[in-house]
mmCIF file of C-alpha atoms in Angstrom:
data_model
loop_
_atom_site.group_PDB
_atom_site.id
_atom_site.type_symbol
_atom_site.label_atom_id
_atom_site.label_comp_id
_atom_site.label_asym_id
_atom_site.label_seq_id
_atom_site.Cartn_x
_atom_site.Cartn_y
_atom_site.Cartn_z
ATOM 1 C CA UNK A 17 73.462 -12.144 -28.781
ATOM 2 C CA UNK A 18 69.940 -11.228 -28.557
ATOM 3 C CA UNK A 19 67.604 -14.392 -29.267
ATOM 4 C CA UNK A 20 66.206 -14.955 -32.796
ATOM 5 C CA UNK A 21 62.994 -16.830 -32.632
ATOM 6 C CA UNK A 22 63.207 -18.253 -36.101
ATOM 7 C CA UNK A 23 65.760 -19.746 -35.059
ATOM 8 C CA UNK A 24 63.659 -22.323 -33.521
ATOM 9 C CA UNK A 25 62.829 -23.965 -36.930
ATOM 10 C CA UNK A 26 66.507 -25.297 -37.167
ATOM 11 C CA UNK A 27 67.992 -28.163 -36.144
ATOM 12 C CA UNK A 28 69.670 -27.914 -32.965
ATOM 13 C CA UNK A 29 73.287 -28.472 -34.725
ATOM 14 C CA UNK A 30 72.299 -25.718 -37.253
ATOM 15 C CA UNK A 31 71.288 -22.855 -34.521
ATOM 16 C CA UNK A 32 72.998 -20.994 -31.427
ATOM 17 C CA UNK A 33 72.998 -22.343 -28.139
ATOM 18 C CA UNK A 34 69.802 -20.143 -26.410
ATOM 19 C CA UNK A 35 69.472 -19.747 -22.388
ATOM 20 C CA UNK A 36 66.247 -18.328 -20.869
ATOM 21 C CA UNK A 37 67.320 -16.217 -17.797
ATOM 22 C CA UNK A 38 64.019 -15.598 -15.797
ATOM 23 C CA UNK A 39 64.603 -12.619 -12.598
ATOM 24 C CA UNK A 40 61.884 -13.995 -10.656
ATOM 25 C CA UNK A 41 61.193 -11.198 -7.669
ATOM 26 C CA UNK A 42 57.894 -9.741 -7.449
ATOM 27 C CA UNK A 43 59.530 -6.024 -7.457
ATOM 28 C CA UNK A 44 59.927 -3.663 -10.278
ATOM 29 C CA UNK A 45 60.186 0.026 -9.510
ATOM 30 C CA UNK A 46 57.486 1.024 -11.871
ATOM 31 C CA UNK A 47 54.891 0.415 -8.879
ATOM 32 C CA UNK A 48 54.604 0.533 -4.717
ATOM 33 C CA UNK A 49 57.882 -1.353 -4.511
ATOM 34 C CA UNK A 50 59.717 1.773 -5.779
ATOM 35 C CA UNK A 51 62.730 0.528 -6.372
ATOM 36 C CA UNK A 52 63.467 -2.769 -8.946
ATOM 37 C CA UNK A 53 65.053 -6.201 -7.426
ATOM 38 C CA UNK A 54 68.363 -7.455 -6.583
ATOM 39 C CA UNK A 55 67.200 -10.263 -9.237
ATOM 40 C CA UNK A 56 67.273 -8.036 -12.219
ATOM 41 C CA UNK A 57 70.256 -6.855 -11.267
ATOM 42 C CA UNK A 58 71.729 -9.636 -11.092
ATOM 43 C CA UNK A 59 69.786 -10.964 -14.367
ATOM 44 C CA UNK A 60 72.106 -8.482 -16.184
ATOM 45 C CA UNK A 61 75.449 -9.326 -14.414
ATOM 46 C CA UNK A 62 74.282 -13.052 -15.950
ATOM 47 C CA UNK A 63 74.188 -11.894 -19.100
ATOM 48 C CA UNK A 64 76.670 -10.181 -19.565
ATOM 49 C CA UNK A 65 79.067 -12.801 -18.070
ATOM 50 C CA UNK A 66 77.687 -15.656 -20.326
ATOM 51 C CA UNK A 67 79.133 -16.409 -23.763
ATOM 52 C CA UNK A 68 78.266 -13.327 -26.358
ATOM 53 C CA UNK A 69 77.265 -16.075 -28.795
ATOM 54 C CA UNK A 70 75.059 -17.693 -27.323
ATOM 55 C CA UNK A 71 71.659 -16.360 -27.653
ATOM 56 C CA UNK A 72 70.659 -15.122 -24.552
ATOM 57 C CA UNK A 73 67.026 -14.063 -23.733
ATOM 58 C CA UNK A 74 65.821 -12.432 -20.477
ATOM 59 C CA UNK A 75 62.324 -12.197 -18.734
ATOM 60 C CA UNK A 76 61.524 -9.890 -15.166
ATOM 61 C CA UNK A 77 58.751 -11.423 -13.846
ATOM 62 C CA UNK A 78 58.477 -8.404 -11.674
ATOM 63 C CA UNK A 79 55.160 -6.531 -10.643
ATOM 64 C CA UNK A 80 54.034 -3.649 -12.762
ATOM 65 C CA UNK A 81 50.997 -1.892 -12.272
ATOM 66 C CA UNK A 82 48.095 -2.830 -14.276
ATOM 67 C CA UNK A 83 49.835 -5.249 -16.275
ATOM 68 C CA UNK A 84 48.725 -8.708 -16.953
ATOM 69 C CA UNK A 85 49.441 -11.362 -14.402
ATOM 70 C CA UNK A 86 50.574 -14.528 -14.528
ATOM 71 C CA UNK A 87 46.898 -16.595 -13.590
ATOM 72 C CA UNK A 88 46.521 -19.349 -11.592
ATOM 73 C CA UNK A 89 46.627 -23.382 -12.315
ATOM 74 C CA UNK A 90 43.039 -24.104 -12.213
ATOM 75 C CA UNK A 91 44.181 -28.113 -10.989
ATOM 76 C CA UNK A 92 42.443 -29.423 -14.278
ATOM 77 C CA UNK A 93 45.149 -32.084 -14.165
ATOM 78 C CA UNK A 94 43.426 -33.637 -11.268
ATOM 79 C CA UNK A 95 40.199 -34.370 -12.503
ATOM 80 C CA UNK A 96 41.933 -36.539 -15.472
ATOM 81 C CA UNK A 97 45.911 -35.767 -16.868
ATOM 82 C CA UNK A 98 44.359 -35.587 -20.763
ATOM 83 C CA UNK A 99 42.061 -32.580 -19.138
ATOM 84 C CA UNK A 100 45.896 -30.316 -18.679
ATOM 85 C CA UNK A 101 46.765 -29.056 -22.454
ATOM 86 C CA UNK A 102 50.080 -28.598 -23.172
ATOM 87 C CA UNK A 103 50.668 -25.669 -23.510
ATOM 88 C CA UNK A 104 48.196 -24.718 -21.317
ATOM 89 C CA UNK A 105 44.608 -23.646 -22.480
ATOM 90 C CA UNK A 106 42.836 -22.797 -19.708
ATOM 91 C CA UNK A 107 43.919 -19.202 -20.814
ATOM 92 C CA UNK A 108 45.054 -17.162 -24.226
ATOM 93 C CA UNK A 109 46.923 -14.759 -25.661
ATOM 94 C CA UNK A 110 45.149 -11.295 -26.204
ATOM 95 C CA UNK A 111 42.463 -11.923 -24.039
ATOM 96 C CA UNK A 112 40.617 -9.167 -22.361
ATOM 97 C CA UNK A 113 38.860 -10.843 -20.205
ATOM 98 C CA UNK A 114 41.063 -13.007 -18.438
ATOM 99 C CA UNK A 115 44.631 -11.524 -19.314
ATOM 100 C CA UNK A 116 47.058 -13.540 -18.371
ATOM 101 C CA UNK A 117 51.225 -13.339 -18.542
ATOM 102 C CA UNK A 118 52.152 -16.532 -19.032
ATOM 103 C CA UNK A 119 50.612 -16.092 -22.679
ATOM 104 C CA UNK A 120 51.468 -12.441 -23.415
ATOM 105 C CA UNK A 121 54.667 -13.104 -22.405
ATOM 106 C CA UNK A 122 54.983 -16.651 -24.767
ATOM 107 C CA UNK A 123 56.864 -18.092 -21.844
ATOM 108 C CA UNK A 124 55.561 -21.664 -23.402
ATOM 109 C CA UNK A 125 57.449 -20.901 -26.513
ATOM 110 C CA UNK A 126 60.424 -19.417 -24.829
ATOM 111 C CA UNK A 127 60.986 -22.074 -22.280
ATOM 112 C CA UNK A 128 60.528 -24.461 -25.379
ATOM 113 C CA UNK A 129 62.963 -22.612 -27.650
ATOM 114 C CA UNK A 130 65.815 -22.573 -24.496
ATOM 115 C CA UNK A 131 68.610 -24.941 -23.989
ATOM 116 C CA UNK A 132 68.463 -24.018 -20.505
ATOM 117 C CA UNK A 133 66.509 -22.037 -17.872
ATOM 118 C CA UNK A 134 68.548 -19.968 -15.139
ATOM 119 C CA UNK A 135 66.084 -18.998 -12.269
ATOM 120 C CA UNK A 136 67.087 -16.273 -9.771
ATOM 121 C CA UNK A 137 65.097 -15.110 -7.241
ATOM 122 C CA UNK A 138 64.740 -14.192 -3.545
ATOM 123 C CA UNK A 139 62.968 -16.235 -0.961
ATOM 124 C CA UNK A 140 59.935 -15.188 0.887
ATOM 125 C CA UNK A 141 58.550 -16.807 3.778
ATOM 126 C CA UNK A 142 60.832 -19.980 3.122
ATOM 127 C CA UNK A 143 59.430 -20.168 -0.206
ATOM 128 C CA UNK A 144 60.021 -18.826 -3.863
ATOM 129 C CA UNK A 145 58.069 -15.614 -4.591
ATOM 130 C CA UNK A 146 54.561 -15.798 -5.700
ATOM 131 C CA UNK A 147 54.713 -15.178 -9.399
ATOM 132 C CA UNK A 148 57.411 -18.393 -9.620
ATOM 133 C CA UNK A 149 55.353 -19.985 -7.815
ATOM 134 C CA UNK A 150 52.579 -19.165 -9.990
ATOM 135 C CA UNK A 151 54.739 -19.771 -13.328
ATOM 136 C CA UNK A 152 55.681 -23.056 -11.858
ATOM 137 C CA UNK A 153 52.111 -24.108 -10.966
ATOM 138 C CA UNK A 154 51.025 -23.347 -14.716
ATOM 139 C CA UNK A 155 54.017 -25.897 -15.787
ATOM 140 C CA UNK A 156 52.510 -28.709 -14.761
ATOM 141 C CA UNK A 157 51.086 -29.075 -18.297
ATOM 142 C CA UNK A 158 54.584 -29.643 -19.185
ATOM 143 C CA UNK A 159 54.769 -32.990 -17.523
ATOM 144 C CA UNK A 160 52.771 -35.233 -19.535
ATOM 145 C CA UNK A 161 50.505 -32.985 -20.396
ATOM 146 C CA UNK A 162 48.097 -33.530 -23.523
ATOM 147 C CA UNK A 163 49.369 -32.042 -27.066
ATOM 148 C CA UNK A 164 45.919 -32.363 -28.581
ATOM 149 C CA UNK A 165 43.387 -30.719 -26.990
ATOM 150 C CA UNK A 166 40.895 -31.578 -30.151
ATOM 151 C CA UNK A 167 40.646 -35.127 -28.489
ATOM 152 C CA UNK A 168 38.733 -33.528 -25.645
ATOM 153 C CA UNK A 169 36.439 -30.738 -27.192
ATOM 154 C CA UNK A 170 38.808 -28.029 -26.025
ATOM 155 C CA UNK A 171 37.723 -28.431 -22.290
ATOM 156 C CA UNK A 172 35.366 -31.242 -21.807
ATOM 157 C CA UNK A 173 36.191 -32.913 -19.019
ATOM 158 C CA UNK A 174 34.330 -36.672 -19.992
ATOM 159 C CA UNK A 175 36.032 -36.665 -23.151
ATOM 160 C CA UNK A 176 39.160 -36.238 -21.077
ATOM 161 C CA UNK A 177 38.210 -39.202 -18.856
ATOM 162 C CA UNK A 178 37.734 -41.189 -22.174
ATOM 163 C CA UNK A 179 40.847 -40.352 -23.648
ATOM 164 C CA UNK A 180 42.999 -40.895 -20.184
ATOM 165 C CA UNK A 181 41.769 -44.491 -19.988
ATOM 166 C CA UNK A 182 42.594 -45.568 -23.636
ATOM 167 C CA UNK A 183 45.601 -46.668 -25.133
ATOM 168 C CA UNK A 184 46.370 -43.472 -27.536
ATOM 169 C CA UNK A 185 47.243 -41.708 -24.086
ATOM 170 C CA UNK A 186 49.980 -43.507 -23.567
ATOM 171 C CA UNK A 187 51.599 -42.043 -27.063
ATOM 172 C CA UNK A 188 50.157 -38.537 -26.082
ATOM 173 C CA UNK A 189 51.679 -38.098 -22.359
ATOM 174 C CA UNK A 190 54.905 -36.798 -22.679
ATOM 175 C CA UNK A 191 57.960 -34.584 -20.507
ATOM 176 C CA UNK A 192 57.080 -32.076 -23.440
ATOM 177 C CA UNK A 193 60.939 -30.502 -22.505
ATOM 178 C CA UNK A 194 62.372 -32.897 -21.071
ATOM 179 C CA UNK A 195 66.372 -32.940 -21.515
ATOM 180 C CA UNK A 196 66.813 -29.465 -20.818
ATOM 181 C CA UNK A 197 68.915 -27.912 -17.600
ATOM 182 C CA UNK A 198 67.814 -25.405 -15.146
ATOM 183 C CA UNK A 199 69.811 -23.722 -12.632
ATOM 184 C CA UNK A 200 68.375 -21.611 -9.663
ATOM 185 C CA UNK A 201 70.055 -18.719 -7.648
ATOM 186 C CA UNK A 202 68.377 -18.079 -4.483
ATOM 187 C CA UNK A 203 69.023 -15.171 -2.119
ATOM 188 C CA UNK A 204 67.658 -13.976 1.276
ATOM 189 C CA UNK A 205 68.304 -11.591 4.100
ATOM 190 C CA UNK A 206 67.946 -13.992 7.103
ATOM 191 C CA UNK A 207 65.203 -11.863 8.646
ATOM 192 C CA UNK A 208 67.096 -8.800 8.129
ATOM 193 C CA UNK A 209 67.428 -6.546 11.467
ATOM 194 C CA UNK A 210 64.157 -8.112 12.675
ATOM 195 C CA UNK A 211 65.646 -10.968 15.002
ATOM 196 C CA UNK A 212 66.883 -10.967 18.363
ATOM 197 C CA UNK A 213 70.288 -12.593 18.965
ATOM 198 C CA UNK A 214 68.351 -15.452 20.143
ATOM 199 C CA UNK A 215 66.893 -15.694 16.469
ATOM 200 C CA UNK A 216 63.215 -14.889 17.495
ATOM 201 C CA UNK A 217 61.754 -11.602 15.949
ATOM 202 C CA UNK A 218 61.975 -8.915 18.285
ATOM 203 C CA UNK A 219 58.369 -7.605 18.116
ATOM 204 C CA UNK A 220 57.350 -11.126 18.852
ATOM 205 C CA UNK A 221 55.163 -11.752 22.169
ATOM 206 C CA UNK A 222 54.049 -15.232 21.876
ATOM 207 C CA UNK A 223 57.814 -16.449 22.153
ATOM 208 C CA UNK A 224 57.203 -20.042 22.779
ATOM 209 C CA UNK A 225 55.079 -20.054 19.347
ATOM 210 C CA UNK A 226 58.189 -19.610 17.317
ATOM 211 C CA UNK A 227 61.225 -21.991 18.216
ATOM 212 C CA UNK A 228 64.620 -21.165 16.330
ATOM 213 C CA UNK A 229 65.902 -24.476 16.499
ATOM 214 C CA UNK A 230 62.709 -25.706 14.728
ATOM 215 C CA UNK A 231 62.796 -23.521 11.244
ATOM 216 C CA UNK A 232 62.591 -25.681 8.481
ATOM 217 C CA UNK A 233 65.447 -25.967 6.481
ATOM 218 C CA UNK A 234 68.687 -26.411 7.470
ATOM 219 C CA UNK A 235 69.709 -25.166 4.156
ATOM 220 C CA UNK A 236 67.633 -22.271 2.767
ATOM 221 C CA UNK A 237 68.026 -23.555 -0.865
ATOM 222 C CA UNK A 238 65.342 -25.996 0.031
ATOM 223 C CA UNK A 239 62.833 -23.228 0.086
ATOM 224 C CA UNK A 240 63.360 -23.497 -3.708
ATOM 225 C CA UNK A 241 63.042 -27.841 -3.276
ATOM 226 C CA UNK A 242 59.480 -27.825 -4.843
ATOM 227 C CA UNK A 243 60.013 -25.975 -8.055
ATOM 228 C CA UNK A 244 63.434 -27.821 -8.283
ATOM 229 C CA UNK A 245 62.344 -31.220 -7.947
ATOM 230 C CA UNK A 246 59.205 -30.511 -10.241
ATOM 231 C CA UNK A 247 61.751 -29.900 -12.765
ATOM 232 C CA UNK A 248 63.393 -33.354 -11.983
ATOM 233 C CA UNK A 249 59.975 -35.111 -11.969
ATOM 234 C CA UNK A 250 59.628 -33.562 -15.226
ATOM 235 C CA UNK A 251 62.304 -34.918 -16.959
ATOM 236 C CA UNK A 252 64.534 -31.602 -16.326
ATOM 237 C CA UNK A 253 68.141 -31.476 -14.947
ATOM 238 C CA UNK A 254 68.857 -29.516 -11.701
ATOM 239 C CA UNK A 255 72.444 -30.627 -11.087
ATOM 240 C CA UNK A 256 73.075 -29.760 -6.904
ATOM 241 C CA UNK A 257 76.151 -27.567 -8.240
ATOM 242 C CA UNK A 258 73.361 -24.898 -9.949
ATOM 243 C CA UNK A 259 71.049 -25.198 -6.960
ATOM 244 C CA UNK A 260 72.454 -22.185 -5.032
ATOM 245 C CA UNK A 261 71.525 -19.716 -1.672
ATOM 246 C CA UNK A 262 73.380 -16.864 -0.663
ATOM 247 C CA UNK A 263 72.808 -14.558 2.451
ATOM 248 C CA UNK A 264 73.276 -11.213 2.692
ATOM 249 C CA UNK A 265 71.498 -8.255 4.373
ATOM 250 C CA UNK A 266 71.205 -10.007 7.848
ATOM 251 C CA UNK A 267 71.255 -7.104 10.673
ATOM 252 C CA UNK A 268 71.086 -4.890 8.153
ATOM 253 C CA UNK A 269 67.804 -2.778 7.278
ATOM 254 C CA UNK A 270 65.724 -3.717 4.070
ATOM 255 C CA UNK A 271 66.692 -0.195 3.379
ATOM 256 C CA UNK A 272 70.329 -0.869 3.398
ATOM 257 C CA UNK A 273 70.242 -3.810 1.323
ATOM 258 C CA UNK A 274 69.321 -2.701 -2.347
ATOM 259 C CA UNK A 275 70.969 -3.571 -5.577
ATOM 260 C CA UNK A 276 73.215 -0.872 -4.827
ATOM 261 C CA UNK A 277 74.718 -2.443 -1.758
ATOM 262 C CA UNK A 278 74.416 -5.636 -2.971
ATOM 263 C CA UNK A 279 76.761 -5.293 -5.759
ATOM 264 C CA UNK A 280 79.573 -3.692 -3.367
ATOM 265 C CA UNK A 281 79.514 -7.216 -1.505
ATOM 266 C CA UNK A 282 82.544 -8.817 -3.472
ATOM 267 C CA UNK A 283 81.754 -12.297 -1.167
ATOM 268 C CA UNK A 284 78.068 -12.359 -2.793
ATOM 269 C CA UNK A 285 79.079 -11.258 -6.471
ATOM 270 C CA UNK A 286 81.621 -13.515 -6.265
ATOM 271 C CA UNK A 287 79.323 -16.948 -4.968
ATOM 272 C CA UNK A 288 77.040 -15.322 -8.010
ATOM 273 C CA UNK A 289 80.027 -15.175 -10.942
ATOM 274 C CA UNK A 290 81.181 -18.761 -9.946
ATOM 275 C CA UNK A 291 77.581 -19.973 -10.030
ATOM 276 C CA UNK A 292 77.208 -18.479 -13.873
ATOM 277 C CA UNK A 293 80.014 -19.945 -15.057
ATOM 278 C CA UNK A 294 79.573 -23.474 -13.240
ATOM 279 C CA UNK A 295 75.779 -23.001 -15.046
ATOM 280 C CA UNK A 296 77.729 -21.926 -18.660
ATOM 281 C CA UNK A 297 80.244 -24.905 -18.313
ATOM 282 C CA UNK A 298 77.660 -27.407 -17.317
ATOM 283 C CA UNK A 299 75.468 -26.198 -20.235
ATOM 284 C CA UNK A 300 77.935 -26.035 -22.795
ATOM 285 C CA UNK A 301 78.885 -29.251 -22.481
ATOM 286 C CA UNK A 302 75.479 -30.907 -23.078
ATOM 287 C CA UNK A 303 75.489 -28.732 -26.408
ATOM 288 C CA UNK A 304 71.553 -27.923 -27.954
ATOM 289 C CA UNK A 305 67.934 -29.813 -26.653
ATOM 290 C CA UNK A 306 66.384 -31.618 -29.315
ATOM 291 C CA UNK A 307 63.199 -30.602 -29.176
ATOM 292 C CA UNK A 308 59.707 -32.205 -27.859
ATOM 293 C CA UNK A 309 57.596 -33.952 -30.416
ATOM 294 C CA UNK A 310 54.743 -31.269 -29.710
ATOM 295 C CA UNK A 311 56.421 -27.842 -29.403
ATOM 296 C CA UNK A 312 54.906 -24.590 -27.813
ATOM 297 C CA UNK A 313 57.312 -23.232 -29.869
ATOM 298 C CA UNK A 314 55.136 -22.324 -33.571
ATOM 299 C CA UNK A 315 51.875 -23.713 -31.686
ATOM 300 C CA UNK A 316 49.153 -22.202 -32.652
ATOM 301 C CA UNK A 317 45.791 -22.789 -30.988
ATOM 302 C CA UNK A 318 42.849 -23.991 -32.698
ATOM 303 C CA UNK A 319 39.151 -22.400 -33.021
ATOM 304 C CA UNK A 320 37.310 -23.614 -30.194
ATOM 305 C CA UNK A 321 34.153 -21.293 -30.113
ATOM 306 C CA UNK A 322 31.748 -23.793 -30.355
ATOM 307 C CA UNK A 323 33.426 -25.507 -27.732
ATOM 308 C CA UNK A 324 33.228 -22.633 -25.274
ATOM 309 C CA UNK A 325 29.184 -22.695 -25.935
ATOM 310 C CA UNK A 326 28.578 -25.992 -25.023
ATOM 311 C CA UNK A 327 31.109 -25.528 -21.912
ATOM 312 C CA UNK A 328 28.720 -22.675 -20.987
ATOM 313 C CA UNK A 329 25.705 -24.974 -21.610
ATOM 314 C CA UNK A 330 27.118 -27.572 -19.113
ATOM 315 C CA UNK A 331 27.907 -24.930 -16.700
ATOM 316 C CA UNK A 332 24.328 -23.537 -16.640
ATOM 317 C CA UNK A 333 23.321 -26.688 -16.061
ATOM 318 C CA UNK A 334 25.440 -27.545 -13.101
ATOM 319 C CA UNK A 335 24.564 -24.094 -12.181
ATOM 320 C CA UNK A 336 21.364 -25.194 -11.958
ATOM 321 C CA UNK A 337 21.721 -28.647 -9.838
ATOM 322 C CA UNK A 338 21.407 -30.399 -13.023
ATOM 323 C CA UNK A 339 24.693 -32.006 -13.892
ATOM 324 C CA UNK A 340 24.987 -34.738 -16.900
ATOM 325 C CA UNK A 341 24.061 -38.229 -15.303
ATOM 326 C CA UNK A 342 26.629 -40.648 -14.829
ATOM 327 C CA UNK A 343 29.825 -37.842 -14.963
ATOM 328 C CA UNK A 344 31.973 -37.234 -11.303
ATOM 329 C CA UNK A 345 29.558 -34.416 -10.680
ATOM 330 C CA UNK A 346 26.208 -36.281 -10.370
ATOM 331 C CA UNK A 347 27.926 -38.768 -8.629
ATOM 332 C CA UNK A 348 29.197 -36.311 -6.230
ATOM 333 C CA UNK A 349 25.786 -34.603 -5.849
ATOM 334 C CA UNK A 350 24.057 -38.104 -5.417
ATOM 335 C CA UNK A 351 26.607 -38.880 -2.549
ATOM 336 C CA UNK A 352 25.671 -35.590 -0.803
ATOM 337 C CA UNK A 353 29.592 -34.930 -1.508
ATOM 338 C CA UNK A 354 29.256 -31.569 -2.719
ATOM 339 C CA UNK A 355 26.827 -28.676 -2.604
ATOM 340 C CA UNK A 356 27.692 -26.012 -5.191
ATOM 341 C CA UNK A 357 24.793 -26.094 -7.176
ATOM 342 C CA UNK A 358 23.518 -22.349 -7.178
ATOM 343 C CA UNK A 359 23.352 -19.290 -9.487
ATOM 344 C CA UNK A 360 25.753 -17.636 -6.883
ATOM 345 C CA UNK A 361 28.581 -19.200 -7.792
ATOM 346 C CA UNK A 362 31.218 -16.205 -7.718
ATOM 347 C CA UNK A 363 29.919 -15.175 -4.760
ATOM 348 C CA UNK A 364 32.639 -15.883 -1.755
ATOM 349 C CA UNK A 365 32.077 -19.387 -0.261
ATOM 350 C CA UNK A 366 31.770 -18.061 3.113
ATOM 351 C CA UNK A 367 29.271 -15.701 2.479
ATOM 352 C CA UNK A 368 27.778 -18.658 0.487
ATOM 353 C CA UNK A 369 27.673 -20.706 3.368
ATOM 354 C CA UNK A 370 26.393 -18.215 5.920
ATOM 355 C CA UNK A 371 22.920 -17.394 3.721
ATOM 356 C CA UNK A 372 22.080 -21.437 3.296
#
């Protein structure tokens, strides 16, 4: 069935069992690519296949032109943990400025609201595609991340230090969905028709730079191992039995290996249906999440305007060689350990560089 949000206010006995099915290729057809993935294809066949009672909610992560995208972690975990809001608030919804997916899309509140996550994507350069990657990075709030971004002025990054270092973080740092399953579905082409029998690109002239025997994974479902395994730092279960790869398309031409072709491969659709219904059988059985103590799910951000001026008054300041005595900054700049004071600031560090 399609999901009900309100739902979400229930108990977990009292509501439907709700999977979040994510197609996680950068391609839709809507822009250059032309022609949408093999993921959302097979997003569909997923959904279809699962129980009709369960509440079933999909998300294409895919490219489209001059839509939002999903923004980058700015790493604000690793000047202190309290600094990384959950859900993350280095970004918000509706904003013109600095649009961003992850919001727009209220994947915070979805991934909060679903019993399980199934992930299916290709991989690309022995990794997952760029915007999981990206979704991924902008989860790390969801590992102990702090619920109460009040504590710390919205942004400030002492307060952050302060609250990190005293004993009500300790109640605050959580697995904010922990106890939840994710499966992932991984696919690739094994370099297509570009490789020599030998298994070195044909077009390649450096041939001693790229040794066959020395690619990295002996299994290509560990191109996926970093997203996985943040799950299972996380407090999320990846069982091995719904961490999948399947090959198809090798020798063929990434012309020749569409959705359309795809499907007609009765060896990949079938690795693909046994996969869902391992993932449905392993899910049904642990039944409904209860849910975090501080949900994205309902969360609604508070006013931080006066917040954003004095963030703007300490930037001008740094911006200006000036940074507040005694914080990691001025300690940096009296160590000679950094040298970004400087109006200049979005100008490219290179170029940056070059006119000092």
């Amino acid at each position: 069935m399609k999901p009900n949000d309100a739902n979400g206010r229930l108990t977990p006995e009292d509501r439907p069992f709700r999977v979040l099915v994510i197609a996680g290729s950068n391609r839709r057809q809507y822009d250059c690519p032309g022609i949408d993935s093999k993921a959302r294809t097979l997003m569909f066949r997923m959904a279809d296949r699962l129980p009709q009672d369960w509440e079933i909610d999909l998300e294409d992560l895919g490219n489209i032109w001059n839509r939002e995208q999903i923004r980058t972690c700015n790493g604000c975990v690793c000047t202190s943990a309290a600094l990384c809001v959950w859900p993350c608030n280095c970004y918000e919804k509706g904003s013109w400025n600095q649009p961003d997916l992850m919001w727009n899309l209220d994947l915070y509140a979805r991934l909060d609201l679903a019993d399980a996550w199934a992930i299916i994507g290709p991989v690309n350069w022995y990794n997952a595609s760029s915007n999981l990657k990206a979704m991924f990075d902008r989860l790390v709030c969801m590992n102990g991340g702090n619920p109460r971004e009040d504590l710390i002025g919205h942004k400030e990054p002492s307060l952050a230090i302060q609250l990190e270092h005293s004993a009500e973080w300790n109640k605050l740092s959580q697995n904010h969905l922990e106890g939840r399953t994710a499966g992932f579905f991984c696919y690739g082409d094994g370099g297509a028709d570009e490789l020599t029998e030998s298994g070195r690109p044909r077009f390649l002239h450096h041939r001693s730079y790229f040794d066959p025997e020395a690619e990295p994974f002996e299994d290509m479902r560990d191109a996926y191992a970093p997203i996985v395994w943040q799950c299972r730092y996380s407090g999320i279960e990846v069982p091995d039995a719904l961490w999948h790869y399947v090959e198809f398309g090798r020798d063929k031409k990434y012309s020749d290996n569409q959705a359309e072709h795809m499907v007609e491969d009765p060896e990949v659709m079938g690795e693909f249906d046994a996969w869902t219904d391992a993932f449905a059988k392993h899910v049904a059985k642990k039944s409904q999440v209860k849910p975090g103590e501080y949900r994205a799910y309902g969360y609604r951000p508070p006013s931080h305007l006066w917040a954003d001026l004095k963030t703007k008054w300490r930037g001008l300041r740094m911006l200006l060689g000036s940074p507040i005595p005694g914080t990691s900054p001025a300690i940096q700049k009296e160590r000679g350990l950094n040298r970004d004071e400087g109006i200049f600031y979005k100008k490219g560090e290179g170029a940056k560089l070059r006119d000092s």
